[in-house]
Coordinates of C-alpha atoms and ligand atoms in Angstrom, one line a residue:
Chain A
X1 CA -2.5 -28.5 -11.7
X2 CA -3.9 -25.9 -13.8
X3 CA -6.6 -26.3 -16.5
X4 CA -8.5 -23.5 -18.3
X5 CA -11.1 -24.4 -20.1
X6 CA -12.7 -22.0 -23.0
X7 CA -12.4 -19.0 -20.8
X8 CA -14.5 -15.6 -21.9
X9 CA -13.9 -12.7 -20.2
X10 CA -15.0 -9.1 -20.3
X11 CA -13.5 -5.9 -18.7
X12 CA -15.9 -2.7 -19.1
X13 CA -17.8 -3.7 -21.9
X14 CA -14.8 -5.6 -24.2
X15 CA -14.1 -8.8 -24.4
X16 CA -10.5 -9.6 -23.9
X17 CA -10.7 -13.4 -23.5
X18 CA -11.8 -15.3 -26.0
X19 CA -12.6 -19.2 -25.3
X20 CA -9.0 -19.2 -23.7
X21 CA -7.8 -22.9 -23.0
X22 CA -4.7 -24.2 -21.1
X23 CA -3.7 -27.2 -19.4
X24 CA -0.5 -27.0 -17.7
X25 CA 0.4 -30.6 -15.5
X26 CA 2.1 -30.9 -12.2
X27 CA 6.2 -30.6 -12.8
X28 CA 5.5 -28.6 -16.3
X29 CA 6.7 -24.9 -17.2
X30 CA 4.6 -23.1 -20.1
X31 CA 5.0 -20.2 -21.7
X32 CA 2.8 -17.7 -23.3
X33 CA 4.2 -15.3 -25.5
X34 CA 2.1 -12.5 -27.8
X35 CA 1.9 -8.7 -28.5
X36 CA 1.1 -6.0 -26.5
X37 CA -2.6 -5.5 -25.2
X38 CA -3.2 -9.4 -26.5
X39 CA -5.1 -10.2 -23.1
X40 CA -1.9 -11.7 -21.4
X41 CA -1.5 -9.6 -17.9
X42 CA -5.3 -10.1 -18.4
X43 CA -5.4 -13.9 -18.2
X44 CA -2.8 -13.6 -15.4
X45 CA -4.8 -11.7 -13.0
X46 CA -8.1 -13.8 -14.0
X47 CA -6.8 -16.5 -12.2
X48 CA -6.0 -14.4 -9.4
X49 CA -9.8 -13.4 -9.6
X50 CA -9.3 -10.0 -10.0
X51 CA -13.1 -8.2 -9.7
X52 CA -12.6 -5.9 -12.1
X53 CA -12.5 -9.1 -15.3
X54 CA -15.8 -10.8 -15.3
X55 CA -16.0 -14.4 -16.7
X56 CA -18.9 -14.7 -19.1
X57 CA -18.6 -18.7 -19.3
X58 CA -15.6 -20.8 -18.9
X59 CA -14.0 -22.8 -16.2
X60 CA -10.7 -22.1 -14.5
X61 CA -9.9 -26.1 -12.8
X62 CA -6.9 -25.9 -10.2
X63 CA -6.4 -29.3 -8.6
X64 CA -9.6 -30.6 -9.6
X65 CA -11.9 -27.8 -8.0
X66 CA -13.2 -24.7 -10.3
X67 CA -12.4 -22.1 -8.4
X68 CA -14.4 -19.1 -10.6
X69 CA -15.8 -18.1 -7.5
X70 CA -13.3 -18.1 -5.0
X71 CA -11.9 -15.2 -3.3
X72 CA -8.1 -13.6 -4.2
X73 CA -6.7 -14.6 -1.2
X74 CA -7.8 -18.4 -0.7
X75 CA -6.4 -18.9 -4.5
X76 CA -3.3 -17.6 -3.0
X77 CA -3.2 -19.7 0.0
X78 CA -4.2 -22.9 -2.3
X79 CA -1.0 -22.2 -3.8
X80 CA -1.3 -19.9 -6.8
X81 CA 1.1 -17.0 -7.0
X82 CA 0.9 -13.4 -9.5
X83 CA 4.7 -12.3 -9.6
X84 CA 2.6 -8.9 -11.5
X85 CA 4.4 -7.3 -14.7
X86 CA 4.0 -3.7 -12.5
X87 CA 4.2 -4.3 -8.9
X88 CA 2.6 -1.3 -7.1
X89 CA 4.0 0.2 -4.1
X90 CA 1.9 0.6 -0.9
X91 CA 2.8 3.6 1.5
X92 CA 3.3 3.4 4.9
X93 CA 3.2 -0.4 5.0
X94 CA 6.3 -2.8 5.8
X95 CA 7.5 -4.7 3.2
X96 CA 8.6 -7.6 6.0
X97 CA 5.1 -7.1 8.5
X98 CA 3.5 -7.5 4.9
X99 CA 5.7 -10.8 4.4
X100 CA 5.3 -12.1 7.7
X101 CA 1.3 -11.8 7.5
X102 CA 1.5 -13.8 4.3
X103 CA 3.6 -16.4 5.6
X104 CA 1.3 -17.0 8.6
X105 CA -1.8 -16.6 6.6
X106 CA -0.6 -19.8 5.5
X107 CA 0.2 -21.4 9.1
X108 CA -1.5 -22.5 11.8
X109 CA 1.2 -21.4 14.5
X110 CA 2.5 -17.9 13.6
X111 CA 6.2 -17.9 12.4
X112 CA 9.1 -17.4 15.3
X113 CA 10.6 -13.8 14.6
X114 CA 14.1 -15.2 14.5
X115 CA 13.1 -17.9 11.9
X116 CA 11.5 -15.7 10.1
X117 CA 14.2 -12.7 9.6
X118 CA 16.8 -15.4 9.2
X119 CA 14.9 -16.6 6.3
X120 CA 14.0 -13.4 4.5
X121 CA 18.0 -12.1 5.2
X122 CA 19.0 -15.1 3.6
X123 CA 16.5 -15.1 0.5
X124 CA 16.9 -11.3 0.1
X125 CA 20.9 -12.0 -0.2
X126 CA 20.4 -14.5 -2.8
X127 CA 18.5 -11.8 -4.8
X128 CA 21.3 -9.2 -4.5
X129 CA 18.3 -7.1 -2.7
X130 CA 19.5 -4.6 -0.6
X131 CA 18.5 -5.5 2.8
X132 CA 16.7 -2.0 3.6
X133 CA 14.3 -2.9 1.1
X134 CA 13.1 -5.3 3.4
X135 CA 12.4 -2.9 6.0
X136 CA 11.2 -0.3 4.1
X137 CA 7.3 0.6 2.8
X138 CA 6.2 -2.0 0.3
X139 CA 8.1 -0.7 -3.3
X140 CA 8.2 2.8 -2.2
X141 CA 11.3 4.3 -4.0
X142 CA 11.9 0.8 -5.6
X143 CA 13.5 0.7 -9.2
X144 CA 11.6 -1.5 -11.3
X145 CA 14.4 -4.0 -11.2
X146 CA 13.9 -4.5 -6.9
X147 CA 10.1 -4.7 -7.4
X148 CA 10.8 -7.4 -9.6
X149 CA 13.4 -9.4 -7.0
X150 CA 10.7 -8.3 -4.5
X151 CA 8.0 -10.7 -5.8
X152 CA 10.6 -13.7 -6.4
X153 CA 11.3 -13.0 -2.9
X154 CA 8.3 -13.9 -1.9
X155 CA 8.1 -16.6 -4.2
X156 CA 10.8 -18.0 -2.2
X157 CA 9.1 -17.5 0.9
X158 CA 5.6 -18.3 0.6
X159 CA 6.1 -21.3 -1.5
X160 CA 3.4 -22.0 -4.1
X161 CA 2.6 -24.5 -6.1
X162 CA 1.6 -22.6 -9.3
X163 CA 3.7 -19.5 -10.0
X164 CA 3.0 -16.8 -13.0
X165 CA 5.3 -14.8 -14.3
X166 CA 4.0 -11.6 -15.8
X167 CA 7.0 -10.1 -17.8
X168 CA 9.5 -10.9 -14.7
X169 CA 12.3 -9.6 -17.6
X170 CA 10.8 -6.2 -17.7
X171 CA 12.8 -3.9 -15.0
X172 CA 15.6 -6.6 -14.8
X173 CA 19.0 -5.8 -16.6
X174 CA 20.6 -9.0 -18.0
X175 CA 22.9 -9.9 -14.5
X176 CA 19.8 -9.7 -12.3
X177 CA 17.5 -11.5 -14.9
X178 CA 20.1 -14.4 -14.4
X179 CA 20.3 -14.1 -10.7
X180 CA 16.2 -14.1 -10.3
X181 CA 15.8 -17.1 -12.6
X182 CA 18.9 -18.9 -10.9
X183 CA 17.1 -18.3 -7.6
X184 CA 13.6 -20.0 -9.3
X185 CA 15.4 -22.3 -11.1
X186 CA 16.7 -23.7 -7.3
X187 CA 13.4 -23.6 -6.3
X188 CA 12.3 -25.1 -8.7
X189 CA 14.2 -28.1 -8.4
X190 CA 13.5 -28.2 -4.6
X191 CA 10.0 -28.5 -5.2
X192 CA 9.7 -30.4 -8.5
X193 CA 5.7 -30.2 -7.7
X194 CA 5.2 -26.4 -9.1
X195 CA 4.1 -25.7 -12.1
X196 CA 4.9 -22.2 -14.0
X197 CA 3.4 -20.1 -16.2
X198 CA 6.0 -17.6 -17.8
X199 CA 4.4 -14.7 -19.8
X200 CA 6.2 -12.9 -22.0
X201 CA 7.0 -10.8 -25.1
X202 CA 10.4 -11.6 -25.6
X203 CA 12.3 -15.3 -25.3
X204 CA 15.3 -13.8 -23.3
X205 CA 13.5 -15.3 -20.1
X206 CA 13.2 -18.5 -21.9
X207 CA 16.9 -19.2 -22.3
X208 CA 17.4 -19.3 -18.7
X209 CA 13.9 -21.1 -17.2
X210 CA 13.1 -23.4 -20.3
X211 CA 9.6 -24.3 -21.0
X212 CA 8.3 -27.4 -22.2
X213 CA 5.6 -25.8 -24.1
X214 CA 5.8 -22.4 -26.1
X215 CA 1.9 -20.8 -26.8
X216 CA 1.1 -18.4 -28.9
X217 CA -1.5 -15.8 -27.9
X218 CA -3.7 -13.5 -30.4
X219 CA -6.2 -11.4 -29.9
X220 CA -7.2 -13.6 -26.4
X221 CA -7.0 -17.0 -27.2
X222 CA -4.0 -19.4 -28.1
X223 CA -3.5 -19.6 -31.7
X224 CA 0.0 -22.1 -32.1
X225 CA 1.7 -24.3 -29.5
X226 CA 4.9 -25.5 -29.8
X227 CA 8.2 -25.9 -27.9
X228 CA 11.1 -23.7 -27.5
X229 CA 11.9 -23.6 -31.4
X230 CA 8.7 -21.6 -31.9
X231 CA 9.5 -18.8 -29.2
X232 CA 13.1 -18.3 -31.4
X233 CA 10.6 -18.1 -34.6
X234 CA 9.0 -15.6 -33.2
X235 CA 11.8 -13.3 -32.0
X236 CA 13.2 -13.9 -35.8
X237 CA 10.0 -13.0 -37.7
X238 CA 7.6 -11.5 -35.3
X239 CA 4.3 -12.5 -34.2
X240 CA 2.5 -11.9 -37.7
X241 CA 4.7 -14.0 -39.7
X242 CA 4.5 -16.3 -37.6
X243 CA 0.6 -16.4 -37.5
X244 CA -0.1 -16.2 -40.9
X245 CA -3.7 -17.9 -41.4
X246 CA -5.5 -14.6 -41.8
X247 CA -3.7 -11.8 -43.8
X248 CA -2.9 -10.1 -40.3
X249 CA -7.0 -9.4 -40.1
X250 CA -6.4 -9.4 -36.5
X251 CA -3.8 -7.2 -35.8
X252 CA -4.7 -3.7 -35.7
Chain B
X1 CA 13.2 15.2 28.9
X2 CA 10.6 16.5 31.7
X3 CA 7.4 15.0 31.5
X4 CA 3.8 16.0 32.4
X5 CA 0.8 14.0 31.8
X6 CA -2.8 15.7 32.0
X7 CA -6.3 13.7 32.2
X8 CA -9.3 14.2 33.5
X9 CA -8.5 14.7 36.8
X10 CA -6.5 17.9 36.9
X11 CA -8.1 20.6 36.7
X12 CA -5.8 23.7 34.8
X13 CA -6.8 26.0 31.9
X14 CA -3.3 27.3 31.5
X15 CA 0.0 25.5 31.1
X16 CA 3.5 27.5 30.2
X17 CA 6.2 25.3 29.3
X18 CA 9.5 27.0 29.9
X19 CA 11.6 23.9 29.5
X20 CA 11.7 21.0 26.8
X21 CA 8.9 18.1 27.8
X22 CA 7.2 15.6 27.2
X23 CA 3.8 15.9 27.6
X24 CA 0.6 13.8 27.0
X25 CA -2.9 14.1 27.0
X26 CA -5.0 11.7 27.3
X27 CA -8.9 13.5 28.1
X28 CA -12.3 11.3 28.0
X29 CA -15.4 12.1 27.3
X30 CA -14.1 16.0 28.3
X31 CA -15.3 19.3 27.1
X32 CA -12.4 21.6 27.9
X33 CA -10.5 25.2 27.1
X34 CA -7.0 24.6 27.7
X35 CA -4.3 26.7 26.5
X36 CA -0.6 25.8 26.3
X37 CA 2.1 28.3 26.3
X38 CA 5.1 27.7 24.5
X39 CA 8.0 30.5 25.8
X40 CA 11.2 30.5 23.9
X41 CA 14.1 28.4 23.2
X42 CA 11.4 24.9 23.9
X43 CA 11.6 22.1 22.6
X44 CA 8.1 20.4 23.3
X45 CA 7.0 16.8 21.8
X46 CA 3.0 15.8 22.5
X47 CA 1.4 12.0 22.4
X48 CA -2.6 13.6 22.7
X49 CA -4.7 10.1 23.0
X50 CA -8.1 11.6 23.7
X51 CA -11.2 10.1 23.4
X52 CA -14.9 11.1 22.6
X53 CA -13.9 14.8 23.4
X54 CA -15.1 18.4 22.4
X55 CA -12.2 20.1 23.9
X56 CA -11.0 23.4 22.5
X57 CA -7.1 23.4 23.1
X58 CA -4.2 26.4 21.9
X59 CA -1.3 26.9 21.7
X60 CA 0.8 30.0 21.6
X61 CA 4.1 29.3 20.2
X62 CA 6.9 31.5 20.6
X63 CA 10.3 31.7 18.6
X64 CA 12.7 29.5 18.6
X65 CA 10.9 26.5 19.5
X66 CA 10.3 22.9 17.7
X67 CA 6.6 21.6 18.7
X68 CA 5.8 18.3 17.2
X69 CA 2.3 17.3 18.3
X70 CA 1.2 13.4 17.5
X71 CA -2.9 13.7 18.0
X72 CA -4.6 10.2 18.0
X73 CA -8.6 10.4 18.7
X74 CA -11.2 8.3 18.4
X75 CA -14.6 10.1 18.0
X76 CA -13.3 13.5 18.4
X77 CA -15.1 17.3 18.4
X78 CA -12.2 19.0 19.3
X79 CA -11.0 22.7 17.8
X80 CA -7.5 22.3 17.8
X81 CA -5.7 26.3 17.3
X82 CA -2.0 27.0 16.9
X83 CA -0.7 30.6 16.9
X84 CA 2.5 31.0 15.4
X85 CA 3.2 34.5 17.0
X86 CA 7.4 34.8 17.4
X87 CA 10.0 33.6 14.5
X88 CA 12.0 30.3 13.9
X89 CA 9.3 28.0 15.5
X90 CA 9.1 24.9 13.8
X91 CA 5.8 22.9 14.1
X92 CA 4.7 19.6 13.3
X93 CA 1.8 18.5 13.6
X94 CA 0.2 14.8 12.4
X95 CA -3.7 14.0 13.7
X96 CA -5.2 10.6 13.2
X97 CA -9.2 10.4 13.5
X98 CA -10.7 7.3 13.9
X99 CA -14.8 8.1 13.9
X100 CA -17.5 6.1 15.0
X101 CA -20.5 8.9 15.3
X102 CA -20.9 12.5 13.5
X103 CA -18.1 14.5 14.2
X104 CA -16.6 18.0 13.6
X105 CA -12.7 18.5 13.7
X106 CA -11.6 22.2 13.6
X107 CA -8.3 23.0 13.2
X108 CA -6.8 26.5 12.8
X109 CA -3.0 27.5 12.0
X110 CA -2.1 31.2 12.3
X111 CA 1.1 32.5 10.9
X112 CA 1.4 35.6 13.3
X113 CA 5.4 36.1 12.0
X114 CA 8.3 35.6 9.4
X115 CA 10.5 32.6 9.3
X116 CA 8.6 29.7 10.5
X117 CA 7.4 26.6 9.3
X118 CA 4.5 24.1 10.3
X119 CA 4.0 20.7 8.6
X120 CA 0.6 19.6 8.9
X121 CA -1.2 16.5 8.4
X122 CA -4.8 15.2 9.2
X123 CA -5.8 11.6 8.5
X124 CA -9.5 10.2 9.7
X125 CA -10.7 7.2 9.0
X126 CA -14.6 7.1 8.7
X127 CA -15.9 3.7 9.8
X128 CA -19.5 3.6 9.7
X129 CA -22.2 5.5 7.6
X130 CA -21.8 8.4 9.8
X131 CA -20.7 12.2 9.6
X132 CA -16.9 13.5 9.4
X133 CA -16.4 16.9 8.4
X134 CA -12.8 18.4 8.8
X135 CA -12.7 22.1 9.1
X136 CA -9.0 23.4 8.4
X137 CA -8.4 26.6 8.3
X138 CA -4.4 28.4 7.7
X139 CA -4.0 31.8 7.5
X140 CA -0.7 33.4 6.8
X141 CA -0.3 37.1 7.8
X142 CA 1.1 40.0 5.6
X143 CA 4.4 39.9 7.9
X144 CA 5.1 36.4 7.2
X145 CA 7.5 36.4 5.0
X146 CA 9.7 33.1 4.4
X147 CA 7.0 31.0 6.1
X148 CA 6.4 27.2 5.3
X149 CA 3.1 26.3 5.7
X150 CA 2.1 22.3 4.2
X151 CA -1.2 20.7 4.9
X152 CA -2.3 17.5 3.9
X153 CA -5.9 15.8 4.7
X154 CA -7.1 12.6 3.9
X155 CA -10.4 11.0 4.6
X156 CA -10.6 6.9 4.1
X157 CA -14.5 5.9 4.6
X158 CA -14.6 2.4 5.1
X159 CA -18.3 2.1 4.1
X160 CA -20.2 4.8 3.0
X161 CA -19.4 7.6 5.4
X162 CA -20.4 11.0 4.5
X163 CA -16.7 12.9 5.0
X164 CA -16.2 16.6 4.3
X165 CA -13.1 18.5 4.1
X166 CA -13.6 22.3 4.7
X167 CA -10.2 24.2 4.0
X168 CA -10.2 27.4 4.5
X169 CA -6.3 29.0 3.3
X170 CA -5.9 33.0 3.5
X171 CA -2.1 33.6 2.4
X172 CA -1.5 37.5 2.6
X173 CA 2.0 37.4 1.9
X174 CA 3.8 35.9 -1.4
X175 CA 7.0 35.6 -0.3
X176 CA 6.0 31.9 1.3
X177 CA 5.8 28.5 0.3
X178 CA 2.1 27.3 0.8
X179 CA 0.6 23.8 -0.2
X180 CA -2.4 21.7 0.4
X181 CA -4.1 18.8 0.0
X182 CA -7.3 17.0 0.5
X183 CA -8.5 13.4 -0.6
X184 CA -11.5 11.7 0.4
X185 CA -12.0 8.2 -0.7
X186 CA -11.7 4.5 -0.2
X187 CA -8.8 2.3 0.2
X188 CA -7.2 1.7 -3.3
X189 CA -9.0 -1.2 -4.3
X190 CA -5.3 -2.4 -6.3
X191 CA -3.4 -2.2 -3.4
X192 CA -6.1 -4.4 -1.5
X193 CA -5.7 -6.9 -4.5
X194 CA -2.2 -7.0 -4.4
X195 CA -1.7 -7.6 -0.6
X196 CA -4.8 -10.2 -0.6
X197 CA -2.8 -12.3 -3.8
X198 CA -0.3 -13.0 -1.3
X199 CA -2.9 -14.3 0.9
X200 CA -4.4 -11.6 3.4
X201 CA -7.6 -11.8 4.1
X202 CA -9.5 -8.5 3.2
X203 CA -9.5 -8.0 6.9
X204 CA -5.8 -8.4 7.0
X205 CA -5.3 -6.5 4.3
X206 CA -7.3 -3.2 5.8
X207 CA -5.9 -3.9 8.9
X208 CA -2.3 -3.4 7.4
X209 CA -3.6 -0.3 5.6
X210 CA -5.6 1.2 8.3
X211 CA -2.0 0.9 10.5
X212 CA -0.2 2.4 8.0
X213 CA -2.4 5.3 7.4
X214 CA -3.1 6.3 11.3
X215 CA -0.2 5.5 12.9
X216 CA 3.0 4.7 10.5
X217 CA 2.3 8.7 9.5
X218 CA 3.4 9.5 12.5
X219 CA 6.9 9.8 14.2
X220 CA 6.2 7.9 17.7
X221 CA 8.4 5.9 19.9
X222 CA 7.8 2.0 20.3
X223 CA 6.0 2.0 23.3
X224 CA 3.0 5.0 21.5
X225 CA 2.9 2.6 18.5
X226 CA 2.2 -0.3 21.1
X227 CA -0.6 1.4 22.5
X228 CA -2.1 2.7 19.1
X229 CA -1.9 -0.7 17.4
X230 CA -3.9 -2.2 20.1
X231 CA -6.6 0.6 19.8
X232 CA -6.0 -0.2 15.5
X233 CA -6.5 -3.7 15.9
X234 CA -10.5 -3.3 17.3
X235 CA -11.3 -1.3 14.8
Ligands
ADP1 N1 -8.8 -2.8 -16.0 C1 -9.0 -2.6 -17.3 N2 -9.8 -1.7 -17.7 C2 -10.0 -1.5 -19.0 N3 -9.4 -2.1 -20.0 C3 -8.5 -3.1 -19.6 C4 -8.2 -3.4 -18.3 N4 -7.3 -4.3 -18.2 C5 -7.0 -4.6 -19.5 N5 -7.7 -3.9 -20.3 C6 -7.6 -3.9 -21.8 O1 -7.5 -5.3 -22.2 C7 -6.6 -5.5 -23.2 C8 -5.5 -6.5 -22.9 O2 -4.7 -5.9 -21.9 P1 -3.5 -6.8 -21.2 O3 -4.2 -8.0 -20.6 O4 -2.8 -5.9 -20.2 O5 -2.6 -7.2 -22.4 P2 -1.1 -7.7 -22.4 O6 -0.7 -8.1 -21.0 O7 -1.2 -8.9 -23.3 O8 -0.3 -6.6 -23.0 C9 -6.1 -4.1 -23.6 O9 -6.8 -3.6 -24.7 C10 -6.3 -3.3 -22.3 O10 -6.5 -2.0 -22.6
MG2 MG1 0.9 -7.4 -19.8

């Protein structure tokens, strides 16, 4: 599905990404954990090829083609999907006319209006999402907590194949953390195709969409992979502990 | 509600609206005085869809009125005057530019009185590498105590436009509440990454953005949006 492949990558000047490597197979569910300002929202919005992160060298592989060069939104229509740690709101435009230009950005025949409000009613239900939400400007007046159901939303809706999950916890009190990954979780077992990437600083998330492998980031690169055991290691004795091949040099 | 429409073809300097309408205006490639008298008690809604104009056009509100004026122009000269002269007029008043060649707006609010309120906002959208300057100008008289008086302008160049906004505010009374605003820039290139992750082309993803900045501003009824969306859509 997904295969990074000693990934450098500078923003203004710094290099944040440091001969990053990852290859995540059809079916599987990884997840990266590491501190704060690591390079992990970084790496996430790489893939997405975001302009403002220039690769120096590296390769990003998804389904055999590197895609370095291609644009934001044919990654997305190829089946990659950025649920982002801060979703921003946008003023003045619909979340559901947003929606429904996604969805046929992806067909070939635009999407019946009944079909497509049944749908969204349905998946915004699910969610607990207060229907005007739908109908309101993209996030405007949104608690952190709706943003969050807002991008699983569209998860459910535009269906891809590779999903990232940039802190989906943060925002979400405990009830709605289990309702958004019981919602994934179904979708996930519908379409036992998609791969996910969960990122994240604490293992909560991991208790309810289990990963088969558990990465440790430092300082832009992976530095220990395990499985779940290794996430609990780190909640119990933090990331330095954990990492101990040099004295905490890299932590600053 | 009563409804007028005015176009090229009639020819009148002066309308007085004695009784709540609808009116719309809907001028091309016109260069016209026309002054619009607002008597009391009038409640008066205006759709103004002109087009490559340099009309000069004001109105005289009296008290007691609500005036909500939804201007949508394309390419458009126009000095656009509103004299608050009587209390307990409440105005709104939303423009939406679109510009294609180098353009002047002027726009003057005069608070002539105490106790009334106007709730401005100009939005142009700068396509090509041309001219836009945006002159606004509020003054608010020593008499005008308890006024409102809210302006916001914003200027979107979609390539490298050179856009100017001119404001001009004279407040000689502090017993009011005055603010104002002015932004002149591109479309936020985060917003345009987060609708394009999802899928939209760039051109979708302006065209979203360019509808919600000219014409979801405004208050209109289904059958204005319809007719400002098409115009949106060939830009
Ligand atoms: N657009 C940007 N401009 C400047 N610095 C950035 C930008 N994005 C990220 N960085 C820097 O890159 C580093 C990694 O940030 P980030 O990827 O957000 O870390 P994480 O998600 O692991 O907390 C931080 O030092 C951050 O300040
Ligand atoms: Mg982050």
């Amino acid at each position: 599905m997904l295969k990074i492949d000693k990934l450098n990558v500078i923003v203004k000047d710094k290099k944040i990404l440091n001969d990053f490597s990852i290859d995540i197979k059809d079916g599987e569910i990884h997840a990266i954990m590491g501190p704060n300002g690591t390079g992990k929202s970084t790496l996430s919005k790489v893939i997405m090829g975001n302009k403002n992160y220039k690769i120096e060298s590296g390769k990003i592989v998804f389904n055999g083609d590197v895609i370095n060069d291609l644009e934001t939104d044919e990654r997305a229509r190829r089946g990659i999907f950025l649920s982002m740690q801060n979703p921003i709101s946008i003023e003045g435009v619909q979340n559901s006319e947003f929606i429904k230009t996604a969805i046929n950005a992806r067909r070939n025949t635009p999407i019946g209006l009944y079909e497509f409000i049944k749908e969204i009613t349905a998946k915004a239900s699910e969610l607990d999402l207060k229907e005007d939400m739908i109908h309101r400007a993209i996030n405007v007046g949104a608690s952190g907590g709706e943003r969050k159901k807002n991008e699983v939303l569209q998860i459910s809706l535009l269906k891809p194949s590779f999903i990232i999950l940039d802190e989906l916890d943060s925002g979400l009190d405990v009830d709605s953390l289990k309702k958004v990954c019981e919602s994934l979780n179904k979708y996930l077992e519908e379409n036992p195709k998609t791969s996910v990437l969960i990122i994240t600083h604490y293992p909560r998330i991991l208790e309810y969409i289990k990963p088969r492998y558990v990465h440790m980031m430092v300082n832009g690169k992976i530095v220990k992979t395990g499985n779940l055991t290794l996430a609990l290691e780190i909640e119990k004795s933090g990331y330095s502990d954990t990492f101990n091949i040099s004295e905490n040099k890299v932590y600053e | 509600m009563n409804k007028l429409f005015i176009d090229n073809s009639i020819n009148i300097e002066d309308i007085v609206i004695d009784q709540d309408l609808d009116l719309k205006i809907d001028f091309k490639d016109e260069k016209k005085n026309l002054t619009i008298n607002v008597l009391p008690n009038v409640c008066l809604r205006v759709f103004d869809t002109s087009n490559n104009t340099k009309n000069s056009i004001t109105y005289n509100i009296s008290e007691n009125t609500q005036v909500i004026i939804n201007k949508f122009s394309i390419d458009c000269s126009d000095e656009i005057t509103l004299n608050i002269n009587k209390e307990n007029a409440k105005i709104t008043f939303n423009t939406s530019l679109i510009n294609y060649s180098d353009n002047t707006y002027r726009q003057t609010v005069n608070h002539n009185c105490m106790n009334s309120e106007s709730k401005i906002k100009n939005h142009a959208l700068n396509i090509l590498d041309n001219e836009l300057k945006l002159v606004v100008n509020g003054i608010v008289k020593k008499n005008s105590k308890n006024t409102i008086f809210r302006q916001d302008n914003k200027i979107i160049n979609l390539k490298d436009g050179n856009s100017f906004i001119f404001p001009n505010l004279i407040v000689d009374n502090h017993d009011i509440e005055a603010s104002h605003s002015a932004y002149i820039g591109k479309f936020d290139e985060d917003v345009i990454f987060y609708l394009m992750t999802r899928g939209l082309t760039r051109k979708d993803a302006n065209s979203l953005l360019i509808k919600a900045f000219l014409i979801n501003n405004m208050s209109l009824e289904e059958n204005e949006i319809a007719i400002l969306d098409a115009v949106v859509k060939n830009v």
